[in-house]
Amino acid sequence: MGRYPFAYDHAQPFMQQVSDWIADIFYEVLPEAGFEVRDEQIYMAFQLERAFAEKSTIFAEAGVGTGKTLVYLLYAICYSRFMKKPAIIACADESLIEQLVKPGGDIDKISRHLDLVIDARLAKSPDQYVCLVKLDEARFGHEDIGLYRELHEGLPDFVHTREALQTFHAYGDRKNYPHLNDEQWSKVSWDAYQDCFVCDKRHRCGQTLSREAYRRSADLIICSHDFYMEHVWTYDGRKREGQLPLLPDHCTVVFDEGHLMESAAQKALTYKLKHIVFEELVVRLLKGEVRETLAVCIDQAIEQSELMFEVLESCCQPIVGSDRKQIVINDRLLREIHRLSDILSEIEEELVFEGEMFTLNDYQLKIVEEHLEMMQKALALFRNDQTFICWATESITGLSLVIMPRTVKEVLKEHVFSSKMPIVFSSATLSVEGSFDYVANSLGLDQYLSFSVNSPFDYAERMEVIAPKWASGGTFQEKMETAVQLLKRTEGRALILFPTHEELQRFKREIKGRSDCSELTFLFEGDQEISHLIASFQGDEHSVLSAVTLWEGLDIPGPSLSNVIVWSLPFPPQDPVFNAKRQASNSPYEEVDIPYMLLRLRQGIGRLIRTREDSGIIAIFHDELHDNAVLRDHIVRILPAGVTLKSEPFTSLSDTM
């Protein structure tokens, strides 16, 4: 087979030929291999043909079972070869990446059934790799020393040598350490405060070496939304520093689970300030020969930074159900922030003179200047209280100030949507009750193509949706009792979706004391690497998986997932990000809370039926459904065609056992 998987006629439009070939694939080739013909796939193929031909942005909403992933992958592969640049497939998170590339996944299916060699490489986020500096700290620390020493000893030999690298390979991927829970992993993985630019281990770092591998991909580079937006946000800065952008030049982007794109963009555009990081960075300048005026400015900046964070701490209030702290901004805090900003400006001016005298290491000087520029951009947002959102987080190394722009529309317009290339937002949930306005407005999109096709499954025959009623309005104990009864009904085989980690942890503590559940295996998000956890759930048919983030992307066909319990309706949290959205809205409940909840609930419901043969129960634990007719009506409208919402007293669930 040549460059293209079909005979290319230069006299005919390329994308039309791709569309014809894909139609043949779905009507002839795949049915011969045992796949069913899906008209929804053909319809989607014709819609994507236009988007790729016109280099437009398209919202491609296709229900579960339509085979949308196969369609966009075939287009992306062909377009990549036509443009001689890789296509980017950006997934919502790392677990979705693994679902896409796993044996038996869609890329594997295309390769096997079409006899097509596909060069698909993973570009994982930095926090998915071992940080050699943090690993050294952990193995000489006070907890789990043996665990981290064993991890260190298992690193490739070239990591431990001082000689020039003759041969090397990527290593240190989170997936390779499934036995570490999230807390253990956080002690050895990269974080936002790691100063990679001046790290003497950077050229032997698994994260760095992985970039050498994926940049050479000829067809597909698969990454997370977060990583793609990190690429966008750091593109200019890395160019200025003489570094390669995180991702190579590419011809198209597909955002799988595209309804989550806004939150990834906000996360990437976030500034994070921490006193200890700032102090360690500027103190390096004092190790060289510097003028007294600069040394005085540095001392003043350190003192002012320390004072500002002390005042900041006094302005923080905890947020229930969140690790973020609300910042109550007052005049004193603003004064200290502005004072620090003024001192940083003085340091920047002094560094201009130092640079001309060549007394400082040029590389170190550049790093400090970049950090100061970042801090100044962040602190400058406080001069206009309508442009930003901020909060604080606490860790063992002190308080962190987190600042993000209130909206990401302008950045996305300039750096993503202005590029003349096809952009595909794919998901089963891009519209809210028939309209794409909620997602489009959040991204700042005025012009776009769109289509929506329903799932081909017979949900009315295969899905039961219940909303239990309780005597006391749905206390934690009432939910526990109902959950146990439902787990007995399906003998495990369940996914429990929690709104917060706190509620998951409480369930984890209490379920251990339930003797009537002793025969069931419970798996909890955070106890293992996520793809390993999912594989364990799929492999043990009677197990129960409890999670906070698996509303999207979890694909477990067959009886292993016959019961989805929604612990409560997934409304957005009362944190600074969503509070800012609410403040900017004329009708916060209808314009912010309800659309977010409905999109997420539709995703959670979509975990149950993955094939025509699947069946099971959806249980929504939210007592307000029985008293709030408007809310109930919203829920009923997003249920699959023919499916009704049943209200069952808790006792009736018990009586069926």
XYZ file of C-alpha atoms in Angstrom:
657
model
C 0.000 0.000 0.000
C 1.307 3.445 -0.923
C 1.046 6.775 0.801
C -2.773 6.659 0.768
C -4.978 3.626 1.487
C -6.759 4.187 -1.845
C -5.780 4.996 -5.409
C -5.454 8.777 -5.392
C -6.598 10.638 -8.496
C -4.885 14.037 -8.632
C -7.636 15.332 -10.907
C -10.320 14.881 -8.236
C -10.786 16.660 -4.861
C -8.809 14.764 -2.250
C -11.373 14.940 0.575
C -14.150 13.676 -1.676
C -12.001 10.640 -2.448
C -11.368 10.114 1.264
C -15.099 10.268 1.964
C -15.845 7.750 -0.812
C -13.185 5.400 0.534
C -14.559 5.677 4.081
C -18.083 4.936 2.800
C -16.734 1.778 1.152
C -15.053 0.855 4.427
C -18.295 1.074 6.397
C -20.586 -0.447 3.755
C -18.334 -3.235 2.477
C -14.991 -3.861 4.193
C -15.996 -3.798 7.865
C -19.265 -5.753 7.406
C -17.220 -8.527 5.787
C -15.094 -8.538 8.943
C -18.195 -8.931 11.147
C -19.016 -5.271 11.842
C -22.551 -3.978 11.357
C -23.377 -1.250 8.853
C -24.153 1.985 10.683
C -25.890 4.715 8.730
C -24.855 7.155 11.471
C -21.211 6.601 10.556
C -21.859 7.314 6.887
C -23.754 10.481 7.780
C -20.909 11.621 10.045
C -18.372 10.865 7.302
C -20.142 13.180 4.842
C -20.348 15.911 7.475
C -16.636 15.669 8.278
C -15.781 15.739 4.567
C -17.091 19.293 4.421
C -15.230 20.373 7.570
C -11.915 19.017 6.292
C -12.452 20.347 2.764
C -13.303 23.838 4.042
C -10.830 23.721 6.948
C -13.669 24.581 9.301
C -14.511 23.911 12.947
C -17.283 21.371 13.457
C -19.245 20.078 16.433
C -19.733 16.377 15.747
C -22.257 15.066 18.265
C -22.849 11.353 17.825
C -24.452 9.055 20.364
C -22.919 5.957 21.918
C -22.526 3.145 19.403
C -22.352 5.299 16.281
C -18.655 4.565 15.820
C -17.647 8.225 15.692
C -14.052 7.529 16.737
C -13.406 5.324 13.701
C -14.713 8.063 11.405
C -12.555 10.903 12.708
C -9.472 8.655 12.926
C -9.760 7.671 9.261
C -10.112 11.298 8.207
C -7.242 12.402 10.443
C -4.880 9.719 9.109
C -5.629 10.482 5.453
C -5.445 14.255 5.948
C -2.165 13.908 7.815
C -0.602 12.035 4.904
C -1.988 14.551 2.413
C -0.571 17.531 4.354
C 2.628 15.675 5.378
C 2.104 16.762 8.980
C 0.798 14.756 11.949
C -2.788 15.087 13.148
C -3.408 15.754 16.837
C -6.027 13.696 18.677
C -6.600 15.491 21.991
C -8.505 13.425 24.571
C -10.098 14.748 27.756
C -7.623 12.974 30.047
C -4.973 10.265 30.277
C -7.478 7.436 30.801
C -9.144 8.273 27.492
C -5.754 8.195 25.776
C -5.222 4.667 27.028
C -8.716 3.636 25.875
C -7.871 4.815 22.366
C -4.533 3.020 22.003
C -5.165 -0.146 24.005
C -5.164 -3.564 22.260
C -8.594 -3.962 20.720
C -9.103 -0.186 20.672
C -10.116 1.764 17.597
C -6.591 2.372 16.298
C -5.834 -1.321 16.661
C -9.080 -2.195 14.823
C -8.238 0.071 11.899
C -4.739 -1.344 11.665
C -5.883 -4.983 11.713
C -9.009 -4.872 9.570
C -7.778 -2.410 6.949
C -4.206 -3.728 6.872
C -3.081 -0.177 7.520
C 0.193 0.633 9.267
C -0.512 3.624 11.524
C 2.202 5.665 13.209
C 0.380 6.746 16.393
C 2.433 8.067 19.323
C 1.487 9.322 22.771
C 2.332 12.776 24.075
C 1.512 12.602 27.751
C 1.364 15.478 30.194
C 4.481 16.196 32.286
C 2.812 15.023 35.506
C 2.562 11.544 33.986
C 6.351 11.082 34.275
C 8.778 10.458 37.100
C 10.777 13.518 38.120
C 14.333 12.390 38.903
C 14.877 15.253 41.368
C 11.712 14.472 43.357
C 12.538 10.760 43.232
C 15.897 11.473 44.892
C 14.107 13.437 47.605
C 11.545 10.664 48.131
C 14.027 7.785 48.397
C 15.936 9.655 51.102
C 12.747 10.838 52.810
C 10.733 9.464 55.711
C 7.856 7.544 54.095
C 7.819 4.557 51.717
C 11.601 4.732 51.349
C 11.845 1.119 50.183
C 9.180 1.702 47.527
C 11.001 4.676 46.036
C 14.423 3.042 46.225
C 13.039 0.086 44.288
C 11.616 2.481 41.703
C 15.011 4.209 41.418
C 16.854 0.928 40.965
C 14.455 -0.035 38.172
C 15.304 3.003 36.047
C 17.224 2.365 32.792
C 21.004 2.128 33.118
C 21.630 5.255 31.044
C 19.868 7.360 33.695
C 22.581 6.567 36.241
C 25.638 7.198 34.035
C 27.451 10.453 33.367
C 28.546 9.452 29.884
C 27.051 10.844 26.674
C 23.886 9.012 25.677
C 24.538 6.570 22.860
C 21.165 4.840 23.024
C 18.129 5.812 25.050
C 14.372 5.372 25.198
C 11.410 6.990 26.905
C 10.686 5.713 30.424
C 9.058 6.718 33.708
C 5.439 6.737 32.460
C 2.799 6.662 35.217
C 1.294 3.625 33.490
C 4.433 1.623 34.297
C 3.842 2.038 38.045
C 0.228 0.889 38.579
C 0.949 -0.210 42.165
C 1.506 3.401 43.294
C -1.576 5.226 44.525
C -2.099 8.875 43.601
C -0.568 10.191 46.825
C 2.578 8.084 46.408
C 2.864 9.064 42.765
C 2.558 12.780 43.571
C 5.776 12.548 45.586
C 7.828 11.504 42.563
C 6.007 13.030 39.593
C 6.580 16.381 37.940
C 4.563 19.306 39.245
C 4.046 22.891 38.157
C 6.728 24.205 40.502
C 9.547 22.051 39.109
C 12.219 24.216 37.484
C 13.038 21.982 34.523
C 15.038 24.626 32.655
C 17.924 24.546 35.116
C 17.705 20.866 36.065
C 20.986 19.022 35.476
C 19.030 15.806 34.897
C 16.745 17.146 32.184
C 18.543 15.431 29.285
C 18.080 12.035 30.959
C 14.501 12.724 32.032
C 11.787 10.399 30.747
C 9.526 13.348 30.020
C 12.187 14.968 27.810
C 13.036 11.741 26.008
C 9.372 11.013 25.306
C 9.180 14.264 23.347
C 11.974 13.118 21.086
C 9.848 10.060 20.271
C 6.404 11.524 19.608
C 7.670 14.495 17.566
C 8.690 12.052 14.837
C 5.183 10.645 14.363
C 4.094 10.515 10.721
C 0.343 10.098 11.313
C -1.129 10.720 14.768
C -0.010 12.302 18.015
C -2.402 11.520 20.859
C -2.396 13.804 23.891
C -4.745 15.229 26.511
C -6.694 18.480 26.255
C -4.498 19.842 29.045
C -1.312 19.045 27.155
C -2.565 20.573 23.916
C -3.516 23.801 25.674
C -0.167 23.803 27.490
C 1.405 23.660 24.030
C -0.704 26.626 22.895
C 0.003 28.673 26.014
C 3.784 28.073 26.044
C 4.338 28.186 22.271
C 5.660 31.770 22.064
C 7.662 31.527 25.294
C 9.426 28.342 24.256
C 10.237 29.875 20.879
C 11.767 32.911 22.603
C 13.874 30.640 24.790
C 15.190 28.770 21.765
C 13.238 25.630 22.644
C 10.967 23.498 20.528
C 7.219 23.835 21.176
C 5.687 20.933 23.078
C 3.998 19.678 19.899
C 5.319 19.814 16.332
C 3.609 21.638 13.492
C 0.361 19.795 12.748
C -2.450 19.855 10.194
C -5.627 19.237 12.202
C -6.905 18.751 15.745
C -9.670 16.476 16.992
C -10.908 17.247 20.508
C -12.472 14.016 21.727
C -15.013 14.742 24.491
C -14.846 18.291 23.189
C -17.386 19.615 25.698
C -14.567 19.588 28.283
C -12.275 21.830 26.260
C -12.998 25.061 28.120
C -11.822 23.731 31.487
C -8.602 22.447 29.927
C -7.977 25.843 28.362
C -8.536 27.612 31.672
C -6.194 25.206 33.421
C -3.434 25.785 30.879
C -3.770 29.569 31.107
C -3.400 29.512 34.869
C -0.599 31.311 36.728
C 0.727 29.696 39.907
C 2.781 31.702 42.393
C 4.553 30.295 45.407
C 6.905 32.077 47.784
C 9.400 29.244 48.230
C 9.791 28.824 44.456
C 10.304 32.544 43.908
C 12.838 32.794 46.739
C 14.892 29.832 45.535
C 14.967 31.270 42.030
C 16.075 34.836 42.775
C 18.593 33.787 45.441
C 20.570 32.138 42.646
C 21.378 35.596 41.306
C 23.121 36.475 44.566
C 25.633 33.672 44.029
C 27.263 35.710 41.282
C 28.879 39.126 41.371
C 25.977 41.565 41.379
C 25.722 45.241 42.132
C 24.543 46.262 45.587
C 21.381 47.919 44.252
C 20.254 44.604 42.712
C 21.094 42.680 45.887
C 19.013 45.119 47.943
C 16.071 44.781 45.533
C 16.240 40.998 45.757
C 16.215 41.092 49.571
C 13.257 43.482 49.512
C 11.390 41.268 47.036
C 11.871 38.183 49.202
C 10.629 40.027 52.293
C 7.667 41.483 50.392
C 6.741 38.124 48.869
C 6.769 36.546 52.311
C 4.608 39.346 53.696
C 2.172 39.156 50.778
C 1.640 35.430 51.303
C 1.118 35.980 55.048
C -1.607 38.514 54.282
C -3.001 36.193 51.617
C -3.320 33.376 54.127
C -5.371 35.600 56.439
C -7.742 36.311 53.530
C -8.437 32.655 52.709
C -11.646 30.803 53.459
C -12.173 27.055 52.949
C -14.582 25.858 50.253
C -16.693 22.852 51.201
C -15.950 19.860 48.984
C -12.886 21.465 47.379
C -9.162 21.695 48.043
C -9.308 25.281 46.801
C -9.590 28.212 49.196
C -11.681 31.268 48.480
C -9.705 34.529 48.628
C -11.550 37.494 50.099
C -9.717 40.384 48.481
C -9.321 43.492 50.621
C -7.383 46.758 50.381
C -4.411 45.519 52.393
C -3.927 42.452 50.196
C -4.082 44.629 47.081
C -1.503 47.018 48.559
C 0.933 44.183 49.279
C 0.401 42.699 45.804
C 1.023 46.066 44.122
C 4.079 46.648 46.314
C 5.568 43.300 45.271
C 4.832 44.085 41.632
C 6.659 47.437 41.943
C 9.736 45.776 43.468
C 9.751 43.143 40.710
C 9.751 45.984 38.160
C 12.828 47.442 39.870
C 14.563 44.051 39.701
C 13.740 43.767 35.996
C 15.329 47.151 35.372
C 18.410 46.198 37.376
C 18.749 42.961 35.420
C 19.003 44.967 32.194
C 22.187 46.597 33.526
C 23.519 43.288 34.842
C 22.958 41.679 31.448
C 25.004 44.404 29.754
C 27.871 43.831 32.219
C 27.909 40.048 31.568
C 28.451 39.315 35.255
C 25.609 36.811 35.487
C 25.245 33.431 33.865
C 23.203 34.135 30.745
C 21.100 30.990 31.058
C 20.305 31.595 34.741
C 19.485 35.212 33.948
C 17.034 34.184 31.236
C 15.252 31.773 33.583
C 14.814 34.416 36.271
C 13.602 36.967 33.733
C 11.000 34.520 32.399
C 9.737 33.790 35.932
C 9.532 37.474 36.807
C 7.640 38.160 33.587
C 5.151 35.421 34.491
C 4.690 36.859 37.992
C 4.174 40.357 36.627
C 1.518 39.177 34.181
C -0.264 37.396 37.020
C -0.060 40.251 39.524
C -1.090 42.792 36.886
C -4.489 41.104 36.706
C -5.210 42.416 40.219
C -5.285 45.964 38.841
C -8.589 45.146 37.123
C -10.847 43.009 39.267
C -13.074 42.067 36.316
C -10.435 40.171 34.346
C -9.391 37.288 36.564
C -10.346 34.505 38.957
C -8.102 33.520 41.842
C -7.907 31.036 44.677
C -5.314 29.500 46.990
C -4.182 25.941 47.632
C -2.288 24.585 50.627
C 0.556 22.041 50.669
C 3.404 21.052 52.980
C 5.626 23.633 51.255
C 3.221 26.491 51.862
C 0.423 28.415 50.243
C 0.091 28.811 46.476
C -1.704 31.673 44.750
C -3.506 30.535 41.602
C -4.737 33.096 39.062
C -6.507 32.556 35.766
C -8.232 34.780 33.213
C -11.989 34.995 33.615
C -12.565 33.779 30.060
C -10.400 31.957 27.548
C -12.274 33.051 24.448
C -9.708 35.584 23.255
C -6.763 33.195 23.612
C -8.599 30.374 21.849
C -9.646 32.677 19.012
C -6.107 33.923 18.455
C -4.091 30.734 18.945
C -6.455 27.898 18.017
C -9.413 28.923 15.881
C -7.565 31.511 13.778
C -5.313 28.819 12.312
C -6.671 27.732 8.969
C -7.095 24.037 9.675
C -9.982 21.639 10.314
C -10.902 21.335 13.999
C -13.295 18.628 15.158
C -15.101 18.635 18.497
C -16.386 15.095 18.960
C -18.594 13.812 21.766
C -21.919 12.189 22.515
C -22.761 15.338 24.508
C -22.018 18.668 22.839
C -25.538 20.109 22.805
C -27.824 20.996 25.680
C -31.414 20.112 24.906
C -30.773 20.476 21.175
C -28.618 23.637 21.188
C -24.828 23.946 20.798
C -24.835 27.487 22.233
C -23.550 26.558 25.700
C -20.322 24.971 24.447
C -19.859 27.371 21.524
C -20.239 30.463 23.724
C -17.821 29.129 26.332
C -15.180 28.740 23.596
C -15.910 32.032 21.856
C -16.984 30.350 18.615
C -19.266 32.380 16.350
C -18.985 30.361 13.153
C -18.972 26.587 13.100
C -20.524 23.581 11.440
C -22.519 21.114 13.501
C -24.577 17.971 13.358
C -26.131 15.542 15.798
C -27.029 11.875 15.380
C -28.600 9.654 18.007
C -27.356 6.308 19.219
C -28.643 3.282 17.263
C -29.303 1.320 20.480
C -32.783 0.384 21.744
C -32.516 2.048 25.137
C -36.202 1.579 25.928
C -35.682 -2.185 26.040
C -32.188 -2.223 27.551
C -32.066 0.554 30.168
C -33.957 1.160 33.414
C -33.572 4.559 35.101
C -34.708 4.982 38.699
C -34.679 7.825 41.183
C -35.016 6.357 44.712
C -37.144 8.199 47.263
C -36.110 8.331 50.911
C -37.861 9.170 54.145
C -35.203 11.677 55.246
C -34.345 13.345 51.947
C -31.320 11.284 50.967
C -28.863 11.243 53.868
C -25.528 9.549 53.348
C -26.737 6.481 55.220
C -29.908 6.267 53.117
C -27.790 6.413 49.986
C -25.484 3.740 51.410
C -28.361 1.380 52.108
C -29.870 1.912 48.662
C -26.492 1.466 46.965
C -25.905 -1.822 48.803
C -29.312 -3.121 47.724
C -28.622 -2.174 44.111
C -25.185 -3.811 44.239
C -26.819 -6.992 45.512
C -29.369 -6.850 42.719
C -26.665 -6.859 40.023
C -24.099 -8.869 42.080
C -21.575 -6.076 41.756
C -20.951 -5.197 38.088
C -21.329 -1.538 39.020
C -19.831 1.906 38.512
C -20.506 4.445 41.265
C -19.938 8.062 40.192
C -19.294 10.533 43.015
C -19.340 14.339 42.790
C -16.315 14.810 45.102
C -13.320 12.866 46.378
C -14.511 13.468 49.948
C -17.731 11.528 49.381
C -15.851 8.749 47.604
C -13.477 8.434 50.561
C -16.362 8.358 53.036
C -18.044 5.600 51.029
C -14.729 3.736 50.924
C -14.402 3.876 54.722
C -17.965 2.794 55.432
C -18.308 0.043 52.838
C -15.391 -1.799 54.425
C -17.536 -2.393 57.502
C -20.441 -3.879 55.566
C -20.414 -7.650 56.027
C -23.199 -7.992 53.434
C -20.763 -6.699 50.778
C -17.768 -8.783 51.818
C -17.976 -10.985 48.715
C -17.737 -8.015 46.366
C -14.450 -6.512 45.190
C -14.362 -2.710 45.463
C -11.954 -0.639 43.362
C -11.408 3.053 44.100
C -10.048 5.785 41.875
C -6.750 7.014 43.264
C -5.630 3.651 44.642
C -3.928 2.625 41.380
C -2.933 4.054 38.017
C -6.197 4.697 36.195
C -5.817 2.457 33.122
C -4.705 -0.443 35.344
C -7.692 0.185 37.614
C -10.083 0.111 34.652
C -8.525 -3.111 33.354
C -8.965 -4.692 36.804
C -12.621 -3.675 36.839
C -13.238 -5.095 33.391
C -11.436 -8.316 34.235
C -13.379 -8.991 37.452
C -17.029 -9.202 36.416
C -18.463 -8.865 39.930
C -16.323 -5.920 41.013
C -17.480 -2.375 41.813
C -15.596 0.680 40.573
C -15.965 3.948 42.514
C -14.771 7.081 40.737
C -14.990 10.865 40.546
C -13.570 11.552 37.070
C -14.851 8.643 34.980
C -18.073 10.285 33.820
C -16.523 10.350 30.332
C -14.618 7.845 28.254
C -15.027 4.653 30.286
C -15.843 1.929 27.751
C -16.727 -1.398 29.419
C -18.984 -3.469 27.150
C -20.642 -6.623 28.429
C -21.980 -7.641 31.852
C -19.031 -6.222 33.840
C -20.889 -2.887 33.865
C -24.613 -3.457 34.394
C -25.304 -0.852 37.050
C -24.415 2.859 37.139
C -25.103 4.670 40.411
C -25.003 8.477 40.240
C -24.393 9.467 43.869
C -25.876 12.909 43.253
C -26.555 15.105 40.249
C -23.207 16.449 39.006
C -23.771 20.177 39.428
C -20.640 22.335 39.119
C -18.857 23.035 42.417
C -19.168 26.256 44.389
C -15.570 27.163 43.586
C -14.098 30.447 42.275
C -14.180 29.357 38.624
C -17.870 28.545 38.481
C -18.787 31.341 40.866
C -17.253 33.750 38.354
C -19.417 32.223 35.626
C -22.464 32.584 37.827
C -21.692 36.229 38.579
C -21.421 36.979 34.860
C -24.769 35.348 34.094
C -28.259 36.849 34.270
C -29.679 33.438 35.197
C -26.872 31.399 36.815
C -28.914 28.299 37.572
C -30.358 27.955 34.068
C -27.321 29.224 32.143
C -24.436 27.721 34.154
C -25.477 25.035 36.624
C -28.129 23.198 34.604
C -26.217 22.958 31.269
C -23.047 21.744 32.995
C -24.973 19.177 35.022
C -26.948 17.889 32.047
C -23.844 17.388 29.895
C -22.060 15.521 32.672
C -25.116 13.426 33.569
C -25.592 12.411 29.926
C -21.985 11.277 29.916
C -22.452 9.266 33.096
C -25.581 7.601 31.736
C -23.639 6.771 28.586
C -21.280 4.483 30.519
C -23.977 1.770 30.800
C -24.946 0.689 27.289
C -21.906 0.215 25.043
C -23.205 -2.476 22.657
C -26.633 -3.650 21.423
C -26.497 -6.574 23.865
C -25.772 -4.515 26.992
C -28.487 -3.789 29.532
C -28.767 -2.562 33.094
C -29.831 0.016 35.667
C -29.132 3.720 36.073
C -29.840 4.962 39.611
C -29.831 8.717 40.228
C -29.530 9.610 43.920
C -31.010 13.085 44.169
C -34.114 13.556 46.288
C -34.886 16.989 44.828
C -36.025 15.223 41.652
C -39.266 14.335 43.431
C -40.115 17.874 44.542
C -38.665 20.089 41.798
C -40.758 19.652 38.649
C -38.504 21.902 36.548
C -35.368 19.938 37.462
C -37.123 16.632 36.869
C -38.284 17.855 33.468
C -34.705 18.718 32.497
C -33.576 15.198 33.441
C -36.434 13.502 31.622
C -35.668 15.421 28.402
C -32.063 14.195 28.226
C -32.914 10.513 28.762
C -32.665 8.309 25.655
C -35.837 7.956 23.589
C -38.367 5.645 25.184
C -36.701 5.594 28.614
C -38.766 6.817 31.570
C -37.631 8.058 34.967
C -39.108 5.830 37.653
C -39.538 7.023 41.227
C -39.140 4.090 43.597
C -39.411 4.242 47.387
C -36.325 2.880 49.120
C -38.403 0.081 50.663
C -39.458 -1.237 47.257
C -35.804 -1.643 46.328
C -35.260 -3.655 49.487
C -38.355 -5.789 48.881
C -37.112 -6.921 45.478
C -34.154 -8.717 47.000
